[in-house]
Amino acid sequence: MKHFQRELDKIKKMILSLGALVEQRVNRINQAIEDRDVALAKEIMHLDHEIDDMEVEIEEECLKIIALHQPVAADLRFLVAVIKINNDLERIGDQVVNIAQRVVRIAKRPVAPFNFDYSEMAAKAESMLRMSLDSLVNQDLDAAIKVLHLDDEVDKFKDEAYDRIKQAMADGVTEDVGYMINLLLISRHIERLADHATNIAEEVAYMIEGEIVRHGRLE
Amino acid sequence: MNTPAQQESQTQSEYKMSSKNLDFYYGDFKALQDVTMYFKSQEVTALIGPSGCGKSTFLRCLNRMNDLIPISRVDGEITLDGDDIYAPDVDVVMLRRKVGMVFQKPNPFPKSIFDNVAYGLWVNGIKDKTFVQERVEESLKQAAIWDEVKDRLPDTALGLSGGQQQRLCIARALAVKPEVVLMDEPASALDPIATQKIEELIHQLKETYTIIIVTHNMQQAARVSDVTAFFYIGKLIEVGDTDTIFTRPKKKQTEDYITGRFG
């Protein structure tokens, strides 16, 4: 039993460590968007493999425990949730890379022909990720549920970005259509990032309650 | 999963056997306390719990095997098809035909394979040779051992392997056409392949019989049963659909036991 418990504790440390790493990357890419910092964006892209490597390691550890120990009940739910959260964190890492690519593109123009202030949207998505990871650490069902509600706010920002950028393009603020498209795409990536944070919160809820609460089934 | 109260309001015919507020004493020692549970037809129920929790004692109450222990005493009710099996006019021998039992250590008679299975028929006065032969063959087939023994029926049963002996004991129990089969750790003395055969057999048998199995092996309980009941220190702590018990049990004690945190 002690051996098994040590294995579970090890996995818990690993997933929280990955969570912290991804949270840090999200924070830094948000900085890169605001500062149009190409160097930072490129650095983040180069470091993405660290996230991928950790994801693989965590998944293999989970499979090993399941094969060797045949866990049931809360232990089983924990491992299933970890495998899924693991996957969502890696996807968040991918979205961060996508955002980095947009930043590199739009920062090619030393003077921005048009700006959309992403700071609020980015901050909201970042706080959703932080809250979902906190709910995991603290096994806090209420915190997990709060995250699910915040997803709507991020969607509103996405719609706002679409409307404003579309309008600006119609108004002909610049001939550099590539610039405008890449600026718009940032909103998609942030929105996907927030979706993955929502998934993590749903998985924490499942871990705690044993009820599957996906796809807006929670009242 | 219905609560006992909800279950009680359903018609008795839904349940093959039931136990109501059962207390059991070995002398002064109260081994079972207020056990209430219901067994549906053609379902497999697994009784799990740490050593000494009363699960085997409870199993033996279901066909009054505990009567053989002089200092034992029962309070409460156990029914088969709605009738109290402890009523004074009950024919215990007939009860044990209807509610058969298979034990942990295979215990074939020191007789031929054929005689082992036919014995129950003979002592019940069935002498017709053809009938007995057909019934023996049918039982050995039901116990998934016919192919292995059909060419050596006169050979001694003691020459069979452990797994084969156990399946022979199952055939012996089935020969008298029981309605319920009780199994007390039927595979714990067997190797993994023999165990797998017994588990496969249980899956087939449940189409015809109601099966109640005591097991120490939780993975086995999870694999073979429809309903799982967790006993602890003489009490029934929790009973429910097996998949629910093993994914999200309601009681912390159940969770602690099945995840290996105690016991």
XYZ file of C-alpha atoms in Angstrom:
482
model
C 0.000 0.000 0.000
C 2.768 2.428 0.915
C 4.441 1.751 -2.419
C 1.204 2.409 -4.278
C 0.566 5.611 -2.322
C 4.089 6.822 -3.160
C 3.388 6.216 -6.821
C 0.166 8.238 -6.619
C 1.934 11.072 -4.800
C 4.609 11.079 -7.470
C 2.012 11.493 -10.205
C 0.322 14.271 -8.290
C 3.640 16.132 -8.045
C 4.316 15.616 -11.737
C 0.964 16.926 -12.939
C 1.126 19.955 -10.636
C 4.634 20.635 -11.865
C 3.462 20.531 -15.478
C 0.543 22.760 -14.539
C 2.882 25.323 -13.023
C 5.123 25.241 -16.081
C 2.229 25.754 -18.489
C 0.804 28.533 -16.312
C 4.138 30.294 -16.465
C 4.264 29.985 -20.260
C 0.740 31.430 -20.560
C 1.732 34.334 -18.367
C 4.806 35.033 -20.476
C 3.035 34.791 -23.814
C 0.453 37.250 -22.548
C 3.367 39.534 -21.788
C 4.742 38.950 -25.290
C 1.415 39.913 -26.873
C 1.267 43.169 -24.950
C 4.888 44.110 -25.547
C 4.994 42.735 -29.110
C 8.119 40.942 -27.896
C 9.444 38.744 -30.702
C 12.423 37.444 -28.739
C 10.191 36.284 -25.914
C 7.756 34.679 -28.353
C 10.564 32.764 -30.061
C 11.990 31.620 -26.743
C 8.594 30.257 -25.740
C 8.291 28.390 -29.032
C 11.692 26.761 -28.566
C 10.858 25.610 -25.063
C 7.562 23.921 -25.995
C 9.218 20.529 -26.246
C 9.686 20.600 -22.455
C 5.921 20.489 -22.090
C 5.572 17.681 -24.629
C 8.254 15.619 -22.894
C 6.596 15.966 -19.515
C 3.222 15.048 -20.963
C 4.604 11.781 -22.329
C 6.316 10.987 -19.041
C 3.146 11.558 -17.023
C 1.007 9.449 -19.330
C 3.455 6.558 -19.151
C 3.534 6.729 -15.362
C -0.273 6.615 -15.227
C -0.449 3.617 -17.548
C 2.126 1.828 -15.465
C 0.173 2.325 -12.255
C -3.079 1.197 -13.854
C -1.461 -1.952 -15.235
C 0.358 -2.895 -12.067
C -2.094 -1.901 -9.362
C -5.595 -2.139 -10.910
C -6.808 0.902 -8.998
C -10.486 1.382 -8.255
C -12.854 4.102 -7.012
C -11.200 7.426 -6.133
C -7.729 6.259 -7.120
C -8.994 5.233 -10.542
C -10.871 8.493 -11.036
C -7.773 10.401 -10.039
C -5.614 8.647 -12.633
C -8.182 9.010 -15.394
C -8.525 12.712 -14.567
C -4.736 13.146 -14.547
C -4.427 11.550 -17.986
C -7.024 13.944 -19.369
C -5.700 17.026 -17.574
C -2.249 16.080 -18.826
C -3.549 16.166 -22.367
C -5.325 19.515 -21.888
C -2.172 21.085 -20.457
C -0.170 19.964 -23.468
C -2.817 21.466 -25.764
C -2.614 24.728 -23.859
C 1.093 24.619 -24.535
C 0.304 24.220 -28.244
C -2.009 27.229 -28.187
C 0.740 29.248 -26.530
C 3.017 28.321 -29.424
C 0.313 29.335 -31.893
C -0.011 32.704 -30.172
C 3.762 33.086 -30.275
C 3.700 32.558 -34.040
C 1.070 35.296 -34.417
C 3.123 37.669 -32.275
C 6.192 37.087 -34.428
C 4.137 37.866 -37.509
C 2.419 40.993 -36.311
C 5.530 42.384 -34.656
C 7.157 42.478 -38.108
C 5.446 45.827 -38.443
C 7.366 48.183 -36.135
C 4.361 50.448 -36.017
C 1.062 48.665 -35.579
C -1.505 49.841 -38.168
C -4.287 48.751 -35.855
C -4.356 47.492 -32.352
C -6.716 45.287 -30.397
C -6.062 45.233 -26.685
C -5.908 41.570 -25.711
C -4.747 42.167 -22.169
C -8.128 41.643 -20.531
C -8.985 38.539 -22.536
C -5.548 37.067 -21.949
C -5.720 37.832 -18.225
C -9.110 36.150 -17.970
C -7.893 32.997 -19.709
C -4.790 32.941 -17.541
C -6.835 33.258 -14.367
C -9.132 30.444 -15.534
C -6.110 28.206 -15.909
C -4.779 29.218 -12.522
C -8.153 28.615 -10.851
C -8.579 25.211 -12.473
C -5.124 24.166 -11.291
C -5.828 25.525 -7.803
C -9.040 23.510 -7.723
C -6.922 20.455 -8.553
C -4.385 21.155 -5.812
C -7.048 21.870 -3.193
C -9.639 19.358 -4.424
C -12.010 22.333 -4.421
C -15.246 21.612 -6.267
C -16.598 25.160 -5.932
C -13.504 26.651 -7.506
C -13.758 24.185 -10.384
C -17.378 25.129 -10.999
C -16.527 28.849 -10.975
C -14.152 28.259 -13.874
C -16.920 26.738 -15.964
C -18.898 29.964 -15.760
C -15.985 32.167 -16.760
C -15.785 30.534 -20.172
C -18.718 32.658 -21.391
C -16.825 35.866 -20.658
C -13.906 34.750 -22.793
C -16.270 33.941 -25.642
C -17.580 37.509 -25.443
C -14.066 38.882 -25.885
C -13.612 36.623 -28.890
C -16.757 38.029 -30.497
C -15.654 41.587 -29.716
C -12.269 41.023 -31.353
C -13.992 39.648 -34.444
C -16.358 42.595 -34.716
C -13.715 45.263 -34.172
C -11.094 43.760 -36.449
C -13.648 43.015 -39.153
C -14.810 46.605 -38.976
C -11.272 47.896 -39.141
C -10.598 45.800 -42.225
C -13.771 47.066 -43.855
C -12.651 50.587 -43.043
C -9.383 49.827 -44.807
C -7.000 50.771 -41.975
C -4.245 48.852 -43.719
C -3.425 46.974 -46.887
C -1.520 44.446 -44.809
C -4.325 41.888 -44.636
C -1.947 39.289 -43.223
C -1.378 41.511 -40.249
C -5.105 41.838 -39.531
C -5.722 38.108 -39.945
C -2.942 37.179 -37.562
C -4.172 39.765 -35.074
C -7.628 38.172 -35.201
C -6.285 34.640 -34.869
C -4.826 35.477 -31.484
C -8.397 35.649 -30.164
C -9.085 32.128 -31.406
C -6.021 30.749 -29.682
C -6.838 32.454 -26.393
C -10.377 31.166 -26.620
C -9.151 27.590 -27.219
C -6.759 27.983 -24.317
C -9.650 28.973 -22.054
C -11.642 25.975 -23.309
C -8.864 23.657 -22.224
C -8.802 25.335 -18.812
C -12.535 24.661 -18.621
C -11.907 21.004 -19.487
C -9.406 20.790 -16.645
C -12.021 22.168 -14.243
C -14.537 19.574 -15.484
C -12.020 16.806 -14.947
C -11.330 18.007 -11.408
C -15.089 17.961 -10.749
C -15.223 14.354 -11.983
C -12.292 13.390 -9.826
C -13.976 14.816 -6.738
C -17.557 13.784 -7.327
C -17.395 10.736 -9.548
C -19.965 12.383 -11.805
C -19.111 13.256 -15.383
C -20.006 16.924 -15.787
C -18.810 17.584 -19.314
C -20.355 19.574 -22.073
C -22.340 22.001 -19.989
C -24.194 19.332 -18.038
C -23.625 21.152 -14.784
C -26.522 23.275 -13.542
C -29.660 0.684 -6.597
C -32.778 0.642 -4.415
C -32.594 1.144 -0.682
C -33.797 -1.806 1.395
C -36.986 0.128 2.088
C -37.656 0.593 -1.603
C -36.811 -3.019 -2.294
C -39.200 -4.230 0.373
C -42.087 -2.432 -1.257
C -41.540 -4.408 -4.468
C -43.177 -7.779 -4.900
C -41.449 -10.670 -3.203
C -41.344 -12.615 -6.466
C -38.717 -10.210 -7.779
C -36.256 -11.556 -5.280
C -35.082 -15.139 -5.209
C -33.724 -14.871 -1.686
C -33.721 -12.244 0.974
C -32.348 -11.672 4.417
C -34.165 -9.400 6.876
C -32.645 -8.051 10.054
C -30.517 -11.138 10.402
C -28.542 -11.594 13.598
C -26.266 -14.607 14.009
C -24.568 -15.859 17.145
C -21.788 -18.352 17.755
C -22.658 -18.903 21.434
C -22.395 -15.419 22.950
C -20.470 -13.960 20.053
C -22.620 -11.920 17.686
C -21.090 -12.667 14.314
C -23.725 -10.962 12.166
C -25.734 -7.883 13.028
C -28.969 -6.760 11.428
C -28.137 -7.892 7.899
C -30.801 -6.996 5.372
C -30.250 -7.659 1.688
C -31.972 -8.992 -1.381
C -30.857 -11.370 -4.113
C -32.385 -11.178 -7.568
C -32.812 -14.209 -9.788
C -30.070 -14.905 -12.291
C -27.731 -12.377 -10.825
C -24.319 -12.891 -9.308
C -23.786 -11.258 -5.928
C -20.298 -11.066 -4.475
C -19.751 -10.779 -0.731
C -16.469 -9.062 0.105
C -14.796 -7.888 3.262
C -11.737 -8.481 5.437
C -11.097 -11.769 7.222
C -13.557 -12.392 10.032
C -16.159 -9.919 8.778
C -18.914 -12.555 8.663
C -19.321 -13.028 4.927
C -18.807 -16.802 4.997
C -21.004 -17.078 8.084
C -23.722 -15.205 6.219
C -23.314 -17.418 3.174
C -23.758 -20.521 5.293
C -26.965 -19.084 6.742
C -28.489 -19.090 3.296
C -28.682 -22.869 3.190
C -28.609 -23.463 6.924
C -25.178 -25.080 6.873
C -24.610 -23.307 10.191
C -27.219 -25.623 11.736
C -24.391 -28.151 11.916
C -22.691 -25.929 14.496
C -24.378 -26.705 17.842
C -23.808 -23.342 19.532
C -25.144 -21.281 16.643
C -28.319 -19.211 16.797
C -30.235 -17.172 14.245
C -32.561 -14.186 14.767
C -34.384 -12.582 11.883
C -35.533 -13.994 8.614
C -34.125 -15.522 5.474
C -36.499 -16.271 2.645
C -36.327 -18.373 -0.488
C -39.081 -17.527 -2.966
C -40.748 -15.590 -0.185
C -40.797 -18.450 2.342
C -38.864 -18.325 5.590
C -36.200 -21.053 5.428
C -35.951 -21.190 9.221
C -39.642 -21.994 9.684
C -40.088 -25.097 11.855
C -41.627 -27.220 9.105
C -38.857 -26.655 6.564
C -37.151 -29.760 5.118
C -33.511 -28.789 5.445
C -32.300 -31.510 3.088
C -34.635 -30.248 0.395
C -33.435 -26.704 1.116
C -29.853 -27.747 0.524
C -30.821 -29.293 -2.782
C -32.365 -26.048 -3.909
C -29.588 -23.940 -2.462
C -26.395 -25.768 -3.376
C -22.918 -25.037 -2.160
C -19.386 -25.183 -3.522
C -16.507 -24.901 -1.089
C -13.094 -23.342 -1.106
C -11.142 -26.547 -1.118
C -12.427 -28.923 -3.781
C -13.885 -31.909 -1.956
C -14.815 -34.640 -4.420
C -15.899 -37.930 -2.913
C -13.261 -40.688 -3.097
C -15.306 -42.283 -5.850
C -15.365 -42.297 -9.620
C -16.042 -39.137 -11.554
C -19.402 -40.508 -12.619
C -20.412 -41.584 -9.129
C -19.534 -38.183 -7.694
C -22.109 -36.499 -9.867
C -24.685 -39.293 -9.710
C -24.555 -39.593 -5.938
C -26.972 -36.778 -5.240
C -29.492 -38.337 -7.571
C -29.138 -41.797 -6.036
C -29.635 -40.603 -2.468
C -32.763 -38.840 -3.646
C -34.119 -42.143 -4.847
C -33.549 -41.620 -8.562
C -32.485 -45.002 -9.953
C -33.405 -44.892 -13.639
C -30.053 -45.556 -15.328
C -30.736 -43.601 -18.512
C -32.030 -40.633 -16.620
C -29.034 -40.606 -14.302
C -26.582 -40.919 -17.188
C -28.193 -38.051 -19.034
C -28.292 -35.882 -15.965
C -24.621 -36.619 -15.178
C -23.596 -35.697 -18.698
C -25.700 -32.537 -18.605
C -24.199 -31.449 -15.299
C -20.630 -32.110 -16.409
C -21.316 -30.090 -19.544
C -22.814 -27.260 -17.534
C -19.710 -27.248 -15.355
C -17.552 -27.004 -18.499
C -15.654 -30.202 -17.763
C -17.417 -32.810 -19.908
C -14.846 -32.801 -22.709
C -12.038 -33.408 -20.270
C -13.616 -36.355 -18.461
C -16.067 -37.953 -20.877
C -13.646 -40.759 -21.713
C -12.746 -41.555 -18.126
C -15.922 -41.396 -16.139
C -15.107 -44.574 -14.194
C -11.730 -43.160 -13.097
C -11.309 -41.861 -9.572
C -12.137 -38.205 -9.098
C -9.062 -37.823 -6.913
C -6.880 -38.154 -10.003
C -8.125 -34.869 -11.414
C -6.265 -31.579 -11.075
C -7.434 -29.017 -8.496
C -9.277 -26.957 -11.056
C -10.933 -30.008 -12.522
C -11.950 -31.262 -9.087
C -13.579 -27.935 -8.363
C -15.535 -28.022 -11.595
C -16.538 -31.565 -10.733
C -17.851 -30.315 -7.396
C -19.827 -27.693 -9.246
C -21.242 -30.377 -11.531
C -22.139 -32.403 -8.457
C -24.044 -29.439 -7.008
C -25.797 -28.785 -10.310
C -26.875 -32.410 -10.768
C -29.725 -32.024 -8.290
C -30.988 -28.964 -10.129
C -30.574 -26.262 -7.528
C -32.029 -22.824 -7.920
C -29.360 -20.971 -6.041
C -25.642 -21.788 -5.986
C -23.526 -20.578 -3.083
C -19.778 -20.441 -3.622
C -17.334 -19.925 -0.782
C -14.081 -18.699 -2.355
C -14.373 -21.267 -5.140
C -11.151 -20.329 -6.889
C -8.812 -19.412 -4.044
C -7.074 -22.787 -4.126
C -6.655 -22.721 -7.906
C -4.027 -21.429 -10.329
C -4.818 -18.416 -12.571
C -5.919 -20.433 -15.587
C -8.206 -22.671 -13.553
C -9.530 -19.532 -11.841
C -10.310 -17.983 -15.193
C -12.252 -21.114 -16.177
C -14.307 -20.959 -12.992
C -15.071 -17.269 -13.582
C -16.097 -17.989 -17.149
C -18.289 -20.758 -15.819
C -19.983 -18.382 -13.386
C -20.856 -16.098 -16.292
C -22.541 -18.998 -18.051
C -24.280 -20.376 -14.972
C -25.918 -17.099 -14.058
C -28.220 -17.449 -17.033
C -29.850 -20.322 -15.209
C -29.056 -19.936 -11.541
C -28.839 -17.292 -8.855
C -25.267 -17.182 -7.617
C -23.833 -15.806 -4.393
C -20.081 -15.895 -4.072
C -17.756 -15.071 -1.199
C -14.346 -13.945 -2.366
C -11.187 -12.417 -0.955
C -10.118 -11.392 -4.416
C -11.560 -8.005 -5.202
C -10.679 -8.058 -8.833
C -12.561 -11.332 -9.057
C -15.607 -9.783 -7.369
C -15.373 -6.927 -9.852
C -15.075 -9.285 -12.810
C -17.830 -11.778 -12.094
C -20.543 -10.082 -10.081
C -23.513 -7.862 -10.882
C -23.976 -6.779 -7.277
C -21.330 -6.436 -4.589
C -21.925 -6.384 -0.833
C -19.260 -5.183 1.587
C -19.240 -6.674 5.085
C -17.237 -5.395 8.029
C -17.230 -6.739 11.584
C -20.527 -8.523 11.148
C -22.381 -5.644 9.523
C -23.426 -5.059 5.958
C -21.823 -1.700 5.246
C -22.809 -1.160 1.650
C -24.428 -3.082 -1.193
C -24.782 -1.881 -4.755
C -24.231 -2.455 -8.446
C -20.700 -3.710 -8.853
C -19.648 -1.009 -11.295
C -20.848 1.701 -8.908
C -19.149 0.111 -5.903
C -15.850 0.032 -7.752
C -16.030 3.490 -9.361
C -17.753 5.578 -6.699
C -18.756 3.743 -3.532
C -21.004 5.649 -1.160
C -19.361 4.809 2.137
C -15.842 5.771 3.048
C -15.280 2.378 4.706
C -16.091 0.669 1.422
C -13.736 3.005 -0.429
C -10.944 2.400 2.097
C -11.335 -1.362 1.812
C -11.443 -1.636 -1.961
C -8.542 0.779 -2.448
C -6.486 -1.216 0.007
C -6.233 1.454 2.673
C -7.188 -1.125 5.293
C -7.909 -4.805 5.574
